[in-house]
């Protein structure tokens, strides 16, 4: 009897040691358990990018490719694709939300870069796209070279500015950048003439295309999107990667890309 009591005490103390590691987020396995205990996966998504992550003002529902992928991850961890809590992020807020633990994952047109990989885990890419240029038709620009001396609107903390500067250096042109908190603000600045061009990844731009604007043929700096998690959540990163690998293998990812009309 005494002996089994001692064994029980030991088991309990091992259990508590495990729990405190989960609290620190220093081990991966506990982080999956934390999500299971909570019963919901917290995902940061975009709400202003048609086809990727977009809140339909009519229905109030957030929909898109990245929402569908996040649902598959919730299904894998919690057995139910609806056990997901989404919160709106911007290019600037998505990293800090992972740091603070307010989001388990970020599925928000997040380009995988060497720099960002130092701070976060990124999954295998689920889509690739090049940076593009949205301009007013009336401006008569034919290519990036024509934007010499012009103003370009970009999102804060996005990869666009660096990509555009590198390309400008190659072409020997000078451009000026204005940074905005969200994509609708950049589009408004283009419409009002505050900027001459709105630049970000091309398929994001296509969600903002209208009768008065066009996307120039230039494409550069390939962007590969990955689902990001906090650096210490290694087990979660593994599950995310497995889910994406499964979706690629089964053809589900291609099906979703087609469903959302993404090229
Ligand atoms: N994909 C780019 C990035 O991660 C631009 C779009 C965005 O910021 O969401 O920086």
PDB file of C-alpha atoms and ligand atoms in Angstrom:
ATOM      1  CA  UNK A   1       0.000   0.000   0.000  1.00  0.00           C
ATOM      2  CA  UNK A   2       2.758   2.413   1.086  1.00  0.00           C
ATOM      3  CA  UNK A   3       4.754   1.496  -1.941  1.00  0.00           C
ATOM      4  CA  UNK A   4       1.906   2.252  -4.352  1.00  0.00           C
ATOM      5  CA  UNK A   5       1.315   5.587  -2.579  1.00  0.00           C
ATOM      6  CA  UNK A   6       4.948   6.544  -3.183  1.00  0.00           C
ATOM      7  CA  UNK A   7       4.594   5.584  -6.826  1.00  0.00           C
ATOM      8  CA  UNK A   8       1.492   7.747  -7.087  1.00  0.00           C
ATOM      9  CA  UNK A   9       3.264  10.729  -5.494  1.00  0.00           C
ATOM     10  CA  UNK A  10       6.115  10.325  -7.951  1.00  0.00           C
ATOM     11  CA  UNK A  11       3.687  10.190 -10.874  1.00  0.00           C
ATOM     12  CA  UNK A  12       1.948  13.347  -9.643  1.00  0.00           C
ATOM     13  CA  UNK A  13       5.227  15.212  -9.259  1.00  0.00           C
ATOM     14  CA  UNK A  14       6.313  14.161 -12.774  1.00  0.00           C
ATOM     15  CA  UNK A  15       2.951  15.394 -14.021  1.00  0.00           C
ATOM     16  CA  UNK A  16       3.433  18.764 -12.345  1.00  0.00           C
ATOM     17  CA  UNK A  17       6.919  19.150 -13.766  1.00  0.00           C
ATOM     18  CA  UNK A  18       5.422  18.538 -17.175  1.00  0.00           C
ATOM     19  CA  UNK A  19       2.739  21.142 -16.548  1.00  0.00           C
ATOM     20  CA  UNK A  20       5.172  23.838 -15.543  1.00  0.00           C
ATOM     21  CA  UNK A  21       7.136  23.253 -18.741  1.00  0.00           C
ATOM     22  CA  UNK A  22       3.881  23.791 -20.650  1.00  0.00           C
ATOM     23  CA  UNK A  23       3.363  27.047 -18.795  1.00  0.00           C
ATOM     24  CA  UNK A  24       6.757  28.279 -19.943  1.00  0.00           C
ATOM     25  CA  UNK A  25       6.039  27.145 -23.452  1.00  0.00           C
ATOM     26  CA  UNK A  26       9.497  25.588 -23.337  1.00  0.00           C
ATOM     27  CA  UNK A  27       8.386  22.232 -24.732  1.00  0.00           C
ATOM     28  CA  UNK A  28       6.297  21.519 -27.755  1.00  0.00           C
ATOM     29  CA  UNK A  29       4.123  18.557 -26.752  1.00  0.00           C
ATOM     30  CA  UNK A  30       2.470  20.498 -23.925  1.00  0.00           C
ATOM     31  CA  UNK A  31       1.400  23.198 -26.340  1.00  0.00           C
ATOM     32  CA  UNK A  32      -0.775  20.805 -28.293  1.00  0.00           C
ATOM     33  CA  UNK A  33      -2.202  19.683 -24.961  1.00  0.00           C
ATOM     34  CA  UNK A  34      -2.875  23.315 -24.047  1.00  0.00           C
ATOM     35  CA  UNK A  35      -4.949  23.717 -27.210  1.00  0.00           C
ATOM     36  CA  UNK A  36      -6.783  20.450 -26.476  1.00  0.00           C
ATOM     37  CA  UNK A  37      -7.511  21.550 -22.903  1.00  0.00           C
ATOM     38  CA  UNK A  38      -8.769  24.898 -24.142  1.00  0.00           C
ATOM     39  CA  UNK A  39     -10.856  23.137 -26.796  1.00  0.00           C
ATOM     40  CA  UNK A  40     -10.270  25.744 -29.457  1.00  0.00           C
ATOM     41  CA  UNK A  41      -7.463  26.682 -31.863  1.00  0.00           C
ATOM     42  CA  UNK A  42      -6.723  30.417 -31.939  1.00  0.00           C
ATOM     43  CA  UNK A  43      -5.728  31.603 -35.396  1.00  0.00           C
ATOM     44  CA  UNK A  44      -4.797  35.067 -36.631  1.00  0.00           C
ATOM     45  CA  UNK A  45      -6.136  35.664 -40.138  1.00  0.00           C
ATOM     46  CA  UNK A  46      -6.505  38.504 -42.594  1.00  0.00           C
ATOM     47  CA  UNK A  47      -9.980  39.954 -43.069  1.00  0.00           C
ATOM     48  CA  UNK A  48      -9.252  42.311 -45.949  1.00  0.00           C
ATOM     49  CA  UNK A  49      -7.815  39.943 -48.547  1.00  0.00           C
ATOM     50  CA  UNK A  50     -10.434  38.438 -50.837  1.00  0.00           C
ATOM     51  CA  UNK A  51      -9.889  34.724 -51.504  1.00  0.00           C
ATOM     52  CA  UNK A  52      -7.317  34.339 -48.669  1.00  0.00           C
ATOM     53  CA  UNK A  53      -8.941  35.789 -45.575  1.00  0.00           C
ATOM     54  CA  UNK A  54     -11.885  38.096 -46.045  1.00  0.00           C
ATOM     55  CA  UNK A  55     -14.775  39.169 -43.860  1.00  0.00           C
ATOM     56  CA  UNK A  56     -17.883  39.347 -45.976  1.00  0.00           C
ATOM     57  CA  UNK A  57     -19.629  42.523 -44.847  1.00  0.00           C
ATOM     58  CA  UNK A  58     -23.025  41.020 -45.733  1.00  0.00           C
ATOM     59  CA  UNK A  59     -22.721  37.808 -43.737  1.00  0.00           C
ATOM     60  CA  UNK A  60     -20.040  38.857 -41.236  1.00  0.00           C
ATOM     61  CA  UNK A  61     -18.318  35.544 -41.990  1.00  0.00           C
ATOM     62  CA  UNK A  62     -14.559  35.285 -42.506  1.00  0.00           C
ATOM     63  CA  UNK A  63     -13.724  33.081 -45.487  1.00  0.00           C
ATOM     64  CA  UNK A  64     -10.885  32.151 -47.807  1.00  0.00           C
ATOM     65  CA  UNK A  65      -8.134  29.652 -48.557  1.00  0.00           C
ATOM     66  CA  UNK A  66      -6.279  30.352 -45.317  1.00  0.00           C
ATOM     67  CA  UNK A  67      -9.443  29.882 -43.287  1.00  0.00           C
ATOM     68  CA  UNK A  68     -10.013  26.507 -44.928  1.00  0.00           C
ATOM     69  CA  UNK A  69      -6.430  25.438 -44.179  1.00  0.00           C
ATOM     70  CA  UNK A  70      -6.753  26.584 -40.556  1.00  0.00           C
ATOM     71  CA  UNK A  71      -9.968  24.540 -40.251  1.00  0.00           C
ATOM     72  CA  UNK A  72      -8.117  21.425 -41.402  1.00  0.00           C
ATOM     73  CA  UNK A  73      -5.503  22.020 -38.694  1.00  0.00           C
ATOM     74  CA  UNK A  74      -8.251  22.411 -36.069  1.00  0.00           C
ATOM     75  CA  UNK A  75      -9.763  19.150 -37.301  1.00  0.00           C
ATOM     76  CA  UNK A  76      -6.416  17.394 -36.995  1.00  0.00           C
ATOM     77  CA  UNK A  77      -5.813  18.627 -33.420  1.00  0.00           C
ATOM     78  CA  UNK A  78      -9.354  18.807 -32.018  1.00  0.00           C
ATOM     79  CA  UNK A  79     -11.298  16.509 -34.332  1.00  0.00           C
ATOM     80  CA  UNK A  80     -13.631  19.320 -35.369  1.00  0.00           C
ATOM     81  CA  UNK A  81     -12.936  21.968 -37.996  1.00  0.00           C
ATOM     82  CA  UNK A  82     -15.277  24.413 -36.280  1.00  0.00           C
ATOM     83  CA  UNK A  83     -13.277  24.499 -33.041  1.00  0.00           C
ATOM     84  CA  UNK A  84     -11.441  27.536 -34.223  1.00  0.00           C
ATOM     85  CA  UNK A  85     -11.375  31.101 -32.959  1.00  0.00           C
ATOM     86  CA  UNK A  86     -10.290  33.622 -35.561  1.00  0.00           C
ATOM     87  CA  UNK A  87      -8.942  37.074 -34.938  1.00  0.00           C
ATOM     88  CA  UNK A  88      -8.170  39.761 -37.470  1.00  0.00           C
ATOM     89  CA  UNK A  89      -4.510  40.584 -37.974  1.00  0.00           C
ATOM     90  CA  UNK A  90      -2.558  43.006 -40.118  1.00  0.00           C
ATOM     91  CA  UNK A  91       0.952  42.622 -41.476  1.00  0.00           C
ATOM     92  CA  UNK A  92       2.150  44.527 -38.422  1.00  0.00           C
ATOM     93  CA  UNK A  93       0.163  42.828 -35.643  1.00  0.00           C
ATOM     94  CA  UNK A  94       0.495  39.163 -36.644  1.00  0.00           C
ATOM     95  CA  UNK A  95       3.993  38.556 -35.162  1.00  0.00           C
ATOM     96  CA  UNK A  96       3.267  40.194 -31.784  1.00  0.00           C
ATOM     97  CA  UNK A  97       0.074  38.094 -31.438  1.00  0.00           C
ATOM     98  CA  UNK A  98       2.185  34.932 -31.643  1.00  0.00           C
ATOM     99  CA  UNK A  99       4.722  36.361 -29.198  1.00  0.00           C
ATOM    100  CA  UNK A 100       2.035  37.115 -26.616  1.00  0.00           C
ATOM    101  CA  UNK A 101       0.295  33.758 -27.076  1.00  0.00           C
ATOM    102  CA  UNK A 102      -2.978  35.413 -28.123  1.00  0.00           C
ATOM    103  CA  UNK A 103      -2.768  33.403 -31.330  1.00  0.00           C
ATOM    104  CA  UNK A 104      -1.546  29.802 -31.661  1.00  0.00           C
ATOM    105  CA  UNK A 105      -1.117  30.190 -35.393  1.00  0.00           C
ATOM    106  CA  UNK A 106      -0.956  32.886 -38.025  1.00  0.00           C
ATOM    107  CA  UNK A 107      -2.457  32.053 -41.408  1.00  0.00           C
ATOM    108  CA  UNK A 108      -2.314  35.470 -43.005  1.00  0.00           C
ATOM    109  CA  UNK A 109      -0.443  35.800 -46.332  1.00  0.00           C
ATOM    110  CA  UNK A 110       2.717  35.521 -44.233  1.00  0.00           C
ATOM    111  CA  UNK A 111       5.782  35.233 -46.456  1.00  0.00           C
ATOM    112  CA  UNK A 112       8.465  32.844 -45.264  1.00  0.00           C
ATOM    113  CA  UNK A 113      11.746  34.776 -45.002  1.00  0.00           C
ATOM    114  CA  UNK A 114      15.104  33.910 -43.422  1.00  0.00           C
ATOM    115  CA  UNK A 115      14.707  36.895 -41.104  1.00  0.00           C
ATOM    116  CA  UNK A 116      11.236  35.857 -39.904  1.00  0.00           C
ATOM    117  CA  UNK A 117      12.360  32.248 -39.498  1.00  0.00           C
ATOM    118  CA  UNK A 118      14.643  33.463 -36.702  1.00  0.00           C
ATOM    119  CA  UNK A 119      11.538  34.462 -34.697  1.00  0.00           C
ATOM    120  CA  UNK A 120       8.855  31.950 -35.743  1.00  0.00           C
ATOM    121  CA  UNK A 121       8.308  28.432 -37.076  1.00  0.00           C
ATOM    122  CA  UNK A 122       6.960  28.450 -40.611  1.00  0.00           C
ATOM    123  CA  UNK A 123       5.226  25.533 -42.274  1.00  0.00           C
ATOM    124  CA  UNK A 124       6.028  24.267 -45.726  1.00  0.00           C
ATOM    125  CA  UNK A 125       4.710  26.796 -48.260  1.00  0.00           C
ATOM    126  CA  UNK A 126       1.108  26.347 -49.373  1.00  0.00           C
ATOM    127  CA  UNK A 127       1.212  28.932 -52.154  1.00  0.00           C
ATOM    128  CA  UNK A 128       3.676  31.094 -54.108  1.00  0.00           C
ATOM    129  CA  UNK A 129       3.204  34.523 -55.592  1.00  0.00           C
ATOM    130  CA  UNK A 130       5.241  37.446 -56.927  1.00  0.00           C
ATOM    131  CA  UNK A 131       5.096  41.115 -55.922  1.00  0.00           C
ATOM    132  CA  UNK A 132       3.016  43.218 -58.326  1.00  0.00           C
ATOM    133  CA  UNK A 133       2.041  46.819 -59.030  1.00  0.00           C
ATOM    134  CA  UNK A 134      -1.506  48.192 -59.075  1.00  0.00           C
ATOM    135  CA  UNK A 135      -1.849  51.574 -60.782  1.00  0.00           C
ATOM    136  CA  UNK A 136      -4.561  53.803 -62.203  1.00  0.00           C
ATOM    137  CA  UNK A 137      -5.272  53.083 -65.879  1.00  0.00           C
ATOM    138  CA  UNK A 138      -5.377  56.825 -66.515  1.00  0.00           C
ATOM    139  CA  UNK A 139      -1.741  57.231 -65.368  1.00  0.00           C
ATOM    140  CA  UNK A 140      -0.479  55.420 -68.462  1.00  0.00           C
ATOM    141  CA  UNK A 141       2.317  53.494 -66.695  1.00  0.00           C
ATOM    142  CA  UNK A 142       3.521  50.459 -68.657  1.00  0.00           C
ATOM    143  CA  UNK A 143       6.110  48.980 -66.288  1.00  0.00           C
ATOM    144  CA  UNK A 144       7.939  49.548 -63.016  1.00  0.00           C
ATOM    145  CA  UNK A 145      10.516  51.734 -64.799  1.00  0.00           C
ATOM    146  CA  UNK A 146       7.781  54.306 -65.477  1.00  0.00           C
ATOM    147  CA  UNK A 147       7.349  54.747 -61.712  1.00  0.00           C
ATOM    148  CA  UNK A 148      10.707  56.553 -61.476  1.00  0.00           C
ATOM    149  CA  UNK A 149      10.279  59.460 -59.028  1.00  0.00           C
ATOM    150  CA  UNK A 150       6.787  58.259 -58.003  1.00  0.00           C
ATOM    151  CA  UNK A 151       5.175  57.341 -54.678  1.00  0.00           C
ATOM    152  CA  UNK A 152       4.340  53.743 -53.806  1.00  0.00           C
ATOM    153  CA  UNK A 153       1.940  52.693 -51.045  1.00  0.00           C
ATOM    154  CA  UNK A 154       2.965  49.578 -49.101  1.00  0.00           C
ATOM    155  CA  UNK A 155       1.808  47.845 -45.910  1.00  0.00           C
ATOM    156  CA  UNK A 156       3.797  48.372 -42.718  1.00  0.00           C
ATOM    157  CA  UNK A 157       5.989  45.382 -41.825  1.00  0.00           C
ATOM    158  CA  UNK A 158       5.339  43.693 -45.176  1.00  0.00           C
ATOM    159  CA  UNK A 159       8.094  42.352 -47.432  1.00  0.00           C
ATOM    160  CA  UNK A 160       6.983  44.644 -50.282  1.00  0.00           C
ATOM    161  CA  UNK A 161       9.163  47.698 -49.554  1.00  0.00           C
ATOM    162  CA  UNK A 162      12.425  45.752 -49.502  1.00  0.00           C
ATOM    163  CA  UNK A 163      11.498  43.842 -52.668  1.00  0.00           C
ATOM    164  CA  UNK A 164      10.560  47.058 -54.478  1.00  0.00           C
ATOM    165  CA  UNK A 165      13.735  48.841 -53.370  1.00  0.00           C
ATOM    166  CA  UNK A 166      15.924  45.971 -54.590  1.00  0.00           C
ATOM    167  CA  UNK A 167      14.149  45.950 -57.935  1.00  0.00           C
ATOM    168  CA  UNK A 168      14.422  49.747 -58.216  1.00  0.00           C
ATOM    169  CA  UNK A 169      18.168  49.502 -57.573  1.00  0.00           C
ATOM    170  CA  UNK A 170      18.478  46.941 -60.372  1.00  0.00           C
ATOM    171  CA  UNK A 171      16.576  49.190 -62.768  1.00  0.00           C
ATOM    172  CA  UNK A 172      18.358  52.349 -61.612  1.00  0.00           C
ATOM    173  CA  UNK A 173      15.145  54.170 -60.653  1.00  0.00           C
ATOM    174  CA  UNK A 174      14.201  56.084 -57.506  1.00  0.00           C
ATOM    175  CA  UNK A 175      10.876  55.561 -55.786  1.00  0.00           C
ATOM    176  CA  UNK A 176       9.374  56.895 -52.567  1.00  0.00           C
ATOM    177  CA  UNK A 177       7.470  54.743 -50.086  1.00  0.00           C
ATOM    178  CA  UNK A 178       4.422  55.597 -48.014  1.00  0.00           C
ATOM    179  CA  UNK A 179       3.513  52.978 -45.410  1.00  0.00           C
ATOM    180  CA  UNK A 180      -0.053  52.150 -44.357  1.00  0.00           C
ATOM    181  CA  UNK A 181      -1.673  50.020 -41.678  1.00  0.00           C
ATOM    182  CA  UNK A 182      -4.009  48.108 -43.986  1.00  0.00           C
ATOM    183  CA  UNK A 183      -4.648  47.293 -47.645  1.00  0.00           C
ATOM    184  CA  UNK A 184      -7.956  49.180 -47.959  1.00  0.00           C
ATOM    185  CA  UNK A 185      -6.087  52.311 -46.820  1.00  0.00           C
ATOM    186  CA  UNK A 186      -3.504  51.874 -49.573  1.00  0.00           C
ATOM    187  CA  UNK A 187      -6.252  51.435 -52.169  1.00  0.00           C
ATOM    188  CA  UNK A 188      -7.950  54.612 -50.902  1.00  0.00           C
ATOM    189  CA  UNK A 189      -4.615  56.452 -51.189  1.00  0.00           C
ATOM    190  CA  UNK A 190      -4.265  55.248 -54.784  1.00  0.00           C
ATOM    191  CA  UNK A 191      -7.808  56.355 -55.599  1.00  0.00           C
ATOM    192  CA  UNK A 192      -7.252  59.797 -54.086  1.00  0.00           C
ATOM    193  CA  UNK A 193      -3.873  60.264 -55.788  1.00  0.00           C
ATOM    194  CA  UNK A 194      -1.807  60.277 -52.582  1.00  0.00           C
ATOM    195  CA  UNK A 195       0.230  57.436 -54.049  1.00  0.00           C
ATOM    196  CA  UNK A 196       0.845  56.495 -57.688  1.00  0.00           C
ATOM    197  CA  UNK A 197       0.980  52.768 -57.074  1.00  0.00           C
ATOM    198  CA  UNK A 198      -0.250  50.160 -54.578  1.00  0.00           C
ATOM    199  CA  UNK A 199       2.188  47.302 -54.266  1.00  0.00           C
ATOM    200  CA  UNK A 200       1.983  43.924 -52.592  1.00  0.00           C
ATOM    201  CA  UNK A 201       1.801  40.268 -53.722  1.00  0.00           C
ATOM    202  CA  UNK A 202      -0.102  40.075 -57.003  1.00  0.00           C
ATOM    203  CA  UNK A 203      -2.966  37.836 -55.950  1.00  0.00           C
ATOM    204  CA  UNK A 204      -3.667  40.163 -53.027  1.00  0.00           C
ATOM    205  CA  UNK A 205      -3.754  43.054 -55.498  1.00  0.00           C
ATOM    206  CA  UNK A 206      -6.240  41.250 -57.709  1.00  0.00           C
ATOM    207  CA  UNK A 207      -8.758  41.517 -54.860  1.00  0.00           C
ATOM    208  CA  UNK A 208      -8.518  45.304 -55.180  1.00  0.00           C
ATOM    209  CA  UNK A 209      -8.652  45.571 -58.947  1.00  0.00           C
ATOM    210  CA  UNK A 210     -11.544  47.629 -60.340  1.00  0.00           C
ATOM    211  CA  UNK A 211     -12.567  49.396 -63.538  1.00  0.00           C
ATOM    212  CA  UNK A 212     -10.183  52.314 -62.970  1.00  0.00           C
ATOM    213  CA  UNK A 213      -7.079  50.311 -62.096  1.00  0.00           C
ATOM    214  CA  UNK A 214      -4.763  47.714 -63.648  1.00  0.00           C
ATOM    215  CA  UNK A 215      -1.971  45.408 -62.540  1.00  0.00           C
ATOM    216  CA  UNK A 216       1.239  45.983 -64.512  1.00  0.00           C
ATOM    217  CA  UNK A 217       2.922  42.895 -66.021  1.00  0.00           C
ATOM    218  CA  UNK A 218       6.007  43.148 -63.744  1.00  0.00           C
ATOM    219  CA  UNK A 219       6.410  40.332 -61.198  1.00  0.00           C
ATOM    220  CA  UNK A 220       9.326  40.030 -58.849  1.00  0.00           C
ATOM    221  CA  UNK A 221      10.552  38.682 -55.517  1.00  0.00           C
ATOM    222  CA  UNK A 222       8.639  35.398 -55.243  1.00  0.00           C
ATOM    223  CA  UNK A 223       6.716  35.155 -51.963  1.00  0.00           C
ATOM    224  CA  UNK A 224       6.057  31.775 -50.369  1.00  0.00           C
ATOM    225  CA  UNK A 225       3.346  31.770 -47.705  1.00  0.00           C
ATOM    226  CA  UNK A 226       3.595  29.579 -44.617  1.00  0.00           C
ATOM    227  CA  UNK A 227       1.564  29.090 -41.448  1.00  0.00           C
ATOM    228  CA  UNK A 228       3.534  30.505 -38.524  1.00  0.00           C
ATOM    229  CA  UNK A 229       3.686  29.436 -34.886  1.00  0.00           C
ATOM    230  CA  UNK A 230       5.662  30.553 -31.861  1.00  0.00           C
ATOM    231  CA  UNK A 231       9.273  29.360 -32.035  1.00  0.00           C
ATOM    232  CA  UNK A 232       8.951  27.208 -28.883  1.00  0.00           C
ATOM    233  CA  UNK A 233       5.791  25.423 -30.120  1.00  0.00           C
ATOM    234  CA  UNK A 234       7.683  22.822 -32.077  1.00  0.00           C
ATOM    235  CA  UNK A 235       5.070  20.080 -31.750  1.00  0.00           C
ATOM    236  CA  UNK A 236       2.358  22.396 -33.038  1.00  0.00           C
ATOM    237  CA  UNK A 237       4.607  23.326 -35.973  1.00  0.00           C
ATOM    238  CA  UNK A 238       4.989  19.605 -36.710  1.00  0.00           C
ATOM    239  CA  UNK A 239       1.232  19.022 -36.732  1.00  0.00           C
ATOM    240  CA  UNK A 240       0.723  22.036 -39.022  1.00  0.00           C
ATOM    241  CA  UNK A 241       3.322  20.706 -41.419  1.00  0.00           C
ATOM    242  CA  UNK A 242       1.777  17.235 -41.410  1.00  0.00           C
ATOM    243  CA  UNK A 243      -1.633  18.730 -42.168  1.00  0.00           C
ATOM    244  CA  UNK A 244      -0.298  20.726 -45.107  1.00  0.00           C
ATOM    245  CA  UNK A 245       1.681  17.739 -46.394  1.00  0.00           C
ATOM    246  CA  UNK A 246      -1.500  15.599 -46.199  1.00  0.00           C
ATOM    247  CA  UNK A 247      -3.501  18.276 -48.004  1.00  0.00           C
ATOM    248  CA  UNK A 248      -0.887  18.455 -50.763  1.00  0.00           C
ATOM    249  CA  UNK A 249      -0.727  14.673 -51.121  1.00  0.00           C
ATOM    250  CA  UNK A 250      -4.483  14.151 -51.215  1.00  0.00           C
ATOM    251  CA  UNK A 251      -5.015  16.945 -53.751  1.00  0.00           C
ATOM    252  CA  UNK A 252      -7.145  18.834 -51.203  1.00  0.00           C
ATOM    253  CA  UNK A 253      -4.884  21.901 -51.304  1.00  0.00           C
ATOM    254  CA  UNK A 254      -5.091  22.156 -55.108  1.00  0.00           C
ATOM    255  CA  UNK A 255      -8.846  21.749 -54.863  1.00  0.00           C
ATOM    256  CA  UNK A 256      -9.092  24.629 -52.391  1.00  0.00           C
ATOM    257  CA  UNK A 257      -6.797  26.861 -54.465  1.00  0.00           C
ATOM    258  CA  UNK A 258      -9.133  26.232 -57.428  1.00  0.00           C
ATOM    259  CA  UNK A 259     -12.235  26.722 -55.270  1.00  0.00           C
ATOM    260  CA  UNK A 260     -11.013  30.205 -54.327  1.00  0.00           C
ATOM    261  CA  UNK A 261     -10.000  31.051 -57.883  1.00  0.00           C
ATOM    262  CA  UNK A 262      -6.356  31.656 -57.004  1.00  0.00           C
ATOM    263  CA  UNK A 263      -3.914  31.208 -59.898  1.00  0.00           C
TER     264      UNK A 263
HETATM  265  N1  LIG B   1       3.234  38.471 -48.100  1.00  0.00           N
HETATM  266  C1  LIG B   1       3.860  39.699 -47.745  1.00  0.00           C
HETATM  267  C2  LIG B   1       4.378  39.677 -46.329  1.00  0.00           C
HETATM  268  O1  LIG B   1       4.222  38.724 -45.626  1.00  0.00           O
HETATM  269  C3  LIG B   1       2.971  40.892 -47.975  1.00  0.00           C
HETATM  270  C4  LIG B   1       1.536  40.721 -47.594  1.00  0.00           C
HETATM  271  C5  LIG B   1       1.297  40.775 -46.124  1.00  0.00           C
HETATM  272  O2  LIG B   1       2.015  41.497 -45.425  1.00  0.00           O
HETATM  273  O3  LIG B   1       0.419  40.104 -45.670  1.00  0.00           O
HETATM  274  O4  LIG B   1       5.022  40.603 -45.915  1.00  0.00           O
END
